[in-house]
PDB file of C-alpha atoms in Angstrom:
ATOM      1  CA  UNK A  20     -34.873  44.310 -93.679  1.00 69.00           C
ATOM      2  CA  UNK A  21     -34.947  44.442 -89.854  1.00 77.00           C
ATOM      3  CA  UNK A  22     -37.342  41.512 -89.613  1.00 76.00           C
ATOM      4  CA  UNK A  23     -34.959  39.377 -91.761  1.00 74.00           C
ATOM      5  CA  UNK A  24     -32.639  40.413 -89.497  1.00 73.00           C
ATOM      6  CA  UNK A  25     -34.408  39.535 -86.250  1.00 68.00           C
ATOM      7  CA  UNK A  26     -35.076  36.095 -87.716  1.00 74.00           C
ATOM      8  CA  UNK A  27     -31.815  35.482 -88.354  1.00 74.00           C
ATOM      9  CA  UNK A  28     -30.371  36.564 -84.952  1.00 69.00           C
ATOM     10  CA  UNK A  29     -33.276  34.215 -83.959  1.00 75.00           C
ATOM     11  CA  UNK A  30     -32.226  31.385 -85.910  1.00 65.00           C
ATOM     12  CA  UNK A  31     -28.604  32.066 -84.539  1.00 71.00           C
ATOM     13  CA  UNK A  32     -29.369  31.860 -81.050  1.00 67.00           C
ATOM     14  CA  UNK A  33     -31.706  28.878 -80.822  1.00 71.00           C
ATOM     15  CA  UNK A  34     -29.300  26.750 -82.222  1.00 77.00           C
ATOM     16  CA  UNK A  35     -27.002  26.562 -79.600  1.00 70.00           C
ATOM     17  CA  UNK A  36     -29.869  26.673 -77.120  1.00 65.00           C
ATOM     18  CA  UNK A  37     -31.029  23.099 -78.951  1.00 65.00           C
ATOM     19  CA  UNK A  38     -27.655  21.675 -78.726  1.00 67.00           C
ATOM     20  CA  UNK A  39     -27.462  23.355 -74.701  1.00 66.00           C
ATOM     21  CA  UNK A  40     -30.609  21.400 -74.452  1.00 66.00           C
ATOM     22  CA  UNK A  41     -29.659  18.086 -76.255  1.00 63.00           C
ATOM     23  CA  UNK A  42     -26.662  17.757 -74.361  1.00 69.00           C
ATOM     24  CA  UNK A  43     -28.083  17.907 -70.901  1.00 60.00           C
ATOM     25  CA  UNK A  44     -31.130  15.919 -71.562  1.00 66.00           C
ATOM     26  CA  UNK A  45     -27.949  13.025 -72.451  1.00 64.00           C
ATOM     27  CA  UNK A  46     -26.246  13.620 -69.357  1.00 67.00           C
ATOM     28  CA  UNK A  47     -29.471  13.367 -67.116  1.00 66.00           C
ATOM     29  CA  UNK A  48     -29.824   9.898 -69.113  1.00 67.00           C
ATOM     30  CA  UNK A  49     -26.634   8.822 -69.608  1.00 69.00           C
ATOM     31  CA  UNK A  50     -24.376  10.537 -66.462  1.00 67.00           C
ATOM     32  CA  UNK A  51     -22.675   8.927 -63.593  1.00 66.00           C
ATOM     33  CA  UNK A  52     -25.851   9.005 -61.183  1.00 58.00           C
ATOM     34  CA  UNK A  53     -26.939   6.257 -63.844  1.00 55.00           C
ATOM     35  CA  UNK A  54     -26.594   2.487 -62.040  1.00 53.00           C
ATOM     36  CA  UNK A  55     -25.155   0.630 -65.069  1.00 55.00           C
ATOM     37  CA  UNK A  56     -24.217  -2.969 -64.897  1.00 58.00           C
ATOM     38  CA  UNK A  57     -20.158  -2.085 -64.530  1.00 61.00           C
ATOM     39  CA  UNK A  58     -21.468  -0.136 -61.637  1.00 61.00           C
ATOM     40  CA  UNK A  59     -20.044  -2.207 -58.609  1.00 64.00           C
ATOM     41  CA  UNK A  60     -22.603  -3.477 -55.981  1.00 67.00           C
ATOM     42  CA  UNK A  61     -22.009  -3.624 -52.105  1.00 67.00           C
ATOM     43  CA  UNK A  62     -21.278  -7.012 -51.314  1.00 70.00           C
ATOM     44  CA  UNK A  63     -23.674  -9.001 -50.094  1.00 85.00           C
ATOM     45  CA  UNK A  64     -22.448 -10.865 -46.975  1.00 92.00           C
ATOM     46  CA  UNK A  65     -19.120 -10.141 -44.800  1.00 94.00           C
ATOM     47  CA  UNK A  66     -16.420 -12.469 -43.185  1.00 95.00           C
ATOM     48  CA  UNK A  67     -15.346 -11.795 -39.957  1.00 94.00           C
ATOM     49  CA  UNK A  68     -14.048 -12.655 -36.768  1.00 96.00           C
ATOM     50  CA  UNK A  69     -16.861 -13.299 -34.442  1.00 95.00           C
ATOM     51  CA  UNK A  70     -14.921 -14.633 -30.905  1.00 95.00           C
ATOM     52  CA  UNK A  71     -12.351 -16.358 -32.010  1.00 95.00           C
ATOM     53  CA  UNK A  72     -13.675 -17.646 -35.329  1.00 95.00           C
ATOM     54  CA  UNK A  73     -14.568 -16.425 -39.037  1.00 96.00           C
ATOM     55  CA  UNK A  74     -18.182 -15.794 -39.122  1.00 96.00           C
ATOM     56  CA  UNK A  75     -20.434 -15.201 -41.979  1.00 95.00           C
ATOM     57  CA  UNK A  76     -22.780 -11.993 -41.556  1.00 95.00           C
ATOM     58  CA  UNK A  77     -25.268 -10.539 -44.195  1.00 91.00           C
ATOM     59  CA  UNK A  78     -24.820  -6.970 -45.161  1.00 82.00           C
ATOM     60  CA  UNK A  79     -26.440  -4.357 -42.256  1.00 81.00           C
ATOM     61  CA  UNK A  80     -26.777  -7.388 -39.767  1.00 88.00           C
ATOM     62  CA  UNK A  81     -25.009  -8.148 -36.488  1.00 90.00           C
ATOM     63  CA  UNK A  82     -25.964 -11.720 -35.810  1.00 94.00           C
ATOM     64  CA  UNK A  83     -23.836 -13.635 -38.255  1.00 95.00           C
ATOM     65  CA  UNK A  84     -25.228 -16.596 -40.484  1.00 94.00           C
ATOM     66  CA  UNK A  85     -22.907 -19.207 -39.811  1.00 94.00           C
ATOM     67  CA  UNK A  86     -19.947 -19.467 -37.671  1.00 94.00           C
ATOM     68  CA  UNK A  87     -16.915 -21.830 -38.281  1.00 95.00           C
ATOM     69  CA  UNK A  88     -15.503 -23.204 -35.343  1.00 94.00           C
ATOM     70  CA  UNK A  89     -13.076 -25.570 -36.787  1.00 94.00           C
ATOM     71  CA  UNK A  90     -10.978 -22.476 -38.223  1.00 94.00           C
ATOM     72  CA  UNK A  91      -9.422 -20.872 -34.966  1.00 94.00           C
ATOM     73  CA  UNK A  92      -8.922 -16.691 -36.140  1.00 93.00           C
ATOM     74  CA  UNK A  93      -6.145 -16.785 -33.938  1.00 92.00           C
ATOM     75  CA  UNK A  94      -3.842 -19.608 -35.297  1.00 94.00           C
ATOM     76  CA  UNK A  95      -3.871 -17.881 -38.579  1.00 94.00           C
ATOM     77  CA  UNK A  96      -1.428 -16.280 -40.502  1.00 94.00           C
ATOM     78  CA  UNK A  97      -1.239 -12.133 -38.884  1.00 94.00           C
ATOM     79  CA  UNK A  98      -2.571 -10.850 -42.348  1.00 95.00           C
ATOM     80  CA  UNK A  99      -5.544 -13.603 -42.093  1.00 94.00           C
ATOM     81  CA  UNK A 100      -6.551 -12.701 -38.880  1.00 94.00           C
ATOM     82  CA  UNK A 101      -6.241  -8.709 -39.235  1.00 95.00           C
ATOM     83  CA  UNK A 102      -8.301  -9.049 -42.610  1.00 95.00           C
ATOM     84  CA  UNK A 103     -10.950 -11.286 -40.454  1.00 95.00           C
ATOM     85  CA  UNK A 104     -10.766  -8.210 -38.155  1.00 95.00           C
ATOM     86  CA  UNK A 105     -11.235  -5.729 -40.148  1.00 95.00           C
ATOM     87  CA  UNK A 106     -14.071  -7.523 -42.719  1.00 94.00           C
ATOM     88  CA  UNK A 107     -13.371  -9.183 -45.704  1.00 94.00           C
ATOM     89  CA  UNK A 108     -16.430  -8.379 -48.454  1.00 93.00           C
ATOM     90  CA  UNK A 109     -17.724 -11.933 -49.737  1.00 92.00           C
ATOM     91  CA  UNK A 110     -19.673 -11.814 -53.513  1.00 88.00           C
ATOM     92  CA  UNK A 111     -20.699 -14.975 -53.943  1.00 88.00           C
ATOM     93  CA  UNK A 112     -20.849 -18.880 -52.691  1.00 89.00           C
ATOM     94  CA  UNK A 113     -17.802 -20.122 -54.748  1.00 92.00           C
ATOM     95  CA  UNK A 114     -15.607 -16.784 -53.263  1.00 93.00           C
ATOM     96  CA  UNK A 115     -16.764 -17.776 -49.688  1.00 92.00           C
ATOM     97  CA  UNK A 116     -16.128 -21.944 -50.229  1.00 93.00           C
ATOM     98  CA  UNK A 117     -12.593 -20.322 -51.498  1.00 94.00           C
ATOM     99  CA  UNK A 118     -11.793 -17.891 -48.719  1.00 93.00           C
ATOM    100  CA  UNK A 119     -13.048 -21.032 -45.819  1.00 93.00           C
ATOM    101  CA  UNK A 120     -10.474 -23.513 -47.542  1.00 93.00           C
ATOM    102  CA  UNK A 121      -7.791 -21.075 -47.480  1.00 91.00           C
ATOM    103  CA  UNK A 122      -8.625 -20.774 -43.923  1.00 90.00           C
ATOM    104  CA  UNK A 123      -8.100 -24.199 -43.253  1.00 86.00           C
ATOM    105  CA  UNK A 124     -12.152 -24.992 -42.705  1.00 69.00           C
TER     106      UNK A 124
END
């Protein structure tokens, strides 16, 4: 009788052990330290003011990629320039052609 017992208490405990177990072998799969595709990525180049005019830098580097001096930073609009200031985060070659022809270039 006390070894039916014993298995039973057994039976009761490893149950939510397995479940204990399940559930964290998911979240080490599954959880937010997981890089999904809806996971944003850092942007690869930067637009900035670089002496006057918008300059194209990659991500991490200070020598910028191209320069446009036909757009003057300080003839634009104040909200132009300060976001030219401060960085503006550039995805893509169609985002960049945008953001130049807004700029006048």
């Amino acid at each position: 009788m006390r070894e039916a017992a014993l298995k039973k208490a057994i039976l009761y405990l490893s149950i939510p052990l397995a479940l204990f177990m399940l559930t964290l072998s998911l979240a080490l799969v599954f959880g937010p330290g997981r890089v999904t595709a809806d996971t944003p990525s850092p942007p690869v180049y930067t637009l900035k003011d670089d002496g006057g005019y918008p300059a194209l830098f990659q991500s991490g580097k200070s020598l910028p990629l191209r320069t446009y001096p036909s757009i003057y930073t300080h003839l634009l609009p104040s909200q132009d320039a300060e976001a030219l200031q401060n960085g503006i985060a550039v995805e893509d070659e169609e985002e960049l052609r945008r953001l130049i022809e807004d700029f006048g270039g």
